[in-house]
Amino acid sequence: MLARSREDRKNLRRFTRRAATLSFAGQKPSVECVIWDISLSGARLAVELPLSELPHQFILTDTEIGSVPRHCELLWMDRRFVGVKFTGHLP
């Protein structure tokens, strides 16, 4: 499922290494992750959770800069990272 494809993103990604958390709408406890790169439309994350347990949709909060939490949709995963698309901000 969800293998990473060639570089086909529309927005430029900025490389970063920032702490963040993933929330799952009350289904399970939040988990830590690291944002490796980010753009206006998505991000690449390293997640402290077995990737098989990662739901298709979740909320990403950048804990280092206190950004607005964003709804995310899982686009791809490999052995080390997951790629997400931002689908909206929390009100």
CSV table of C-alpha atoms in Angstrom, one decimal:
chain,number,residue,atom,x,y,z
A,1,MET,CA,0.0,0.0,0.0
A,2,LEU,CA,1.0,3.6,-0.4
A,3,ALA,CA,4.5,3.3,-1.9
A,4,ARG,CA,6.3,6.6,-2.5
A,5,SER,CA,6.3,7.7,-6.1
A,6,ARG,CA,8.6,10.0,-8.0
A,7,GLU,CA,8.9,13.7,-7.1
A,8,ASP,CA,5.5,15.1,-8.2
A,9,ARG,CA,4.6,17.6,-5.5
A,10,LYS,CA,3.3,21.1,-6.4
A,11,ASN,CA,4.8,23.0,-3.5
A,12,LEU,CA,8.4,23.4,-2.5
A,13,ARG,CA,9.4,21.6,0.7
A,14,ARG,CA,11.6,23.1,3.3
A,15,PHE,CA,13.9,20.8,5.2
A,16,THR,CA,13.6,20.9,8.9
A,17,ARG,CA,13.9,18.7,12.0
A,18,ARG,CA,11.1,19.7,14.4
A,19,ALA,CA,9.3,17.8,17.1
A,20,ALA,CA,5.6,17.3,16.6
A,21,THR,CA,2.7,15.1,17.8
A,22,LEU,CA,0.1,13.0,16.0
A,23,SER,CA,-3.5,12.8,17.5
A,24,PHE,CA,-6.1,10.3,16.5
A,25,ALA,CA,-9.5,11.8,17.4
A,26,GLY,CA,-9.6,10.1,20.8
A,27,GLN,CA,-9.0,6.6,19.4
A,28,LYS,CA,-5.6,6.1,20.9
A,29,PRO,CA,-3.0,8.2,22.8
A,30,SER,CA,-1.0,10.9,20.9
A,31,VAL,CA,2.4,9.9,19.6
A,32,GLU,CA,5.6,11.8,19.0
A,33,CYS,CA,7.0,12.3,15.6
A,34,VAL,CA,9.6,14.5,13.8
A,35,ILE,CA,8.8,16.7,10.8
A,36,TRP,CA,11.6,16.1,8.4
A,37,ASP,CA,10.4,18.5,5.7
A,38,ILE,CA,7.2,20.5,5.1
A,39,SER,CA,5.4,22.5,2.4
A,40,LEU,CA,2.1,24.4,2.2
A,41,SER,CA,0.4,21.2,1.2
A,42,GLY,CA,2.1,18.4,3.2
A,43,ALA,CA,5.0,17.0,5.1
A,44,ARG,CA,7.3,14.0,5.5
A,45,LEU,CA,7.3,12.6,9.0
A,46,ALA,CA,9.3,10.1,11.1
A,47,VAL,CA,6.9,8.5,13.4
A,48,GLU,CA,7.4,6.7,16.8
A,49,LEU,CA,4.7,4.2,16.1
A,50,PRO,CA,4.6,1.0,14.1
A,51,LEU,CA,3.5,2.2,10.7
A,52,SER,CA,1.0,-0.6,10.4
A,53,GLU,CA,-0.9,1.0,13.3
A,54,LEU,CA,-1.0,4.5,11.8
A,55,PRO,CA,-4.6,5.5,10.8
A,56,HIS,CA,-5.3,7.0,7.3
A,57,GLN,CA,-6.3,10.4,8.9
A,58,PHE,CA,-4.9,12.2,12.0
A,59,ILE,CA,-4.0,15.6,13.4
A,60,LEU,CA,-0.4,16.9,13.2
A,61,THR,CA,0.7,19.6,15.8
A,62,ASP,CA,4.2,21.1,15.5
A,63,THR,CA,5.2,21.3,19.2
A,64,GLU,CA,8.4,23.3,18.7
A,65,ILE,CA,6.8,26.4,17.1
A,66,GLY,CA,3.2,26.0,18.4
A,67,SER,CA,1.6,26.0,15.0
A,68,VAL,CA,-2.1,25.5,14.3
A,69,PRO,CA,-2.9,21.8,14.3
A,70,ARG,CA,-3.6,20.4,10.9
A,71,HIS,CA,-5.8,17.6,9.7
A,72,CYS,CA,-3.6,15.2,7.6
A,73,GLU,CA,-4.2,12.3,5.2
A,74,LEU,CA,-1.7,9.6,4.8
A,75,LEU,CA,-0.4,9.5,1.2
A,76,TRP,CA,2.6,7.1,1.3
A,77,MET,CA,4.9,5.3,3.7
A,78,ASP,CA,8.2,3.5,3.5
A,79,ARG,CA,10.4,1.8,6.2
A,80,ARG,CA,11.4,5.1,7.7
A,81,PHE,CA,9.0,7.9,6.8
A,82,VAL,CA,5.4,8.7,6.0
A,83,GLY,CA,4.2,11.4,3.6
A,84,VAL,CA,1.0,13.3,4.5
A,85,LYS,CA,-1.2,15.8,2.7
A,86,PHE,CA,-2.7,18.6,4.7
A,87,THR,CA,-6.5,18.6,4.4
A,88,GLY,CA,-7.3,21.5,6.7
A,89,HIS,CA,-6.7,23.4,9.9
A,90,LEU,CA,-8.5,23.0,13.2
A,91,PRO,CA,-10.8,25.9,14.0
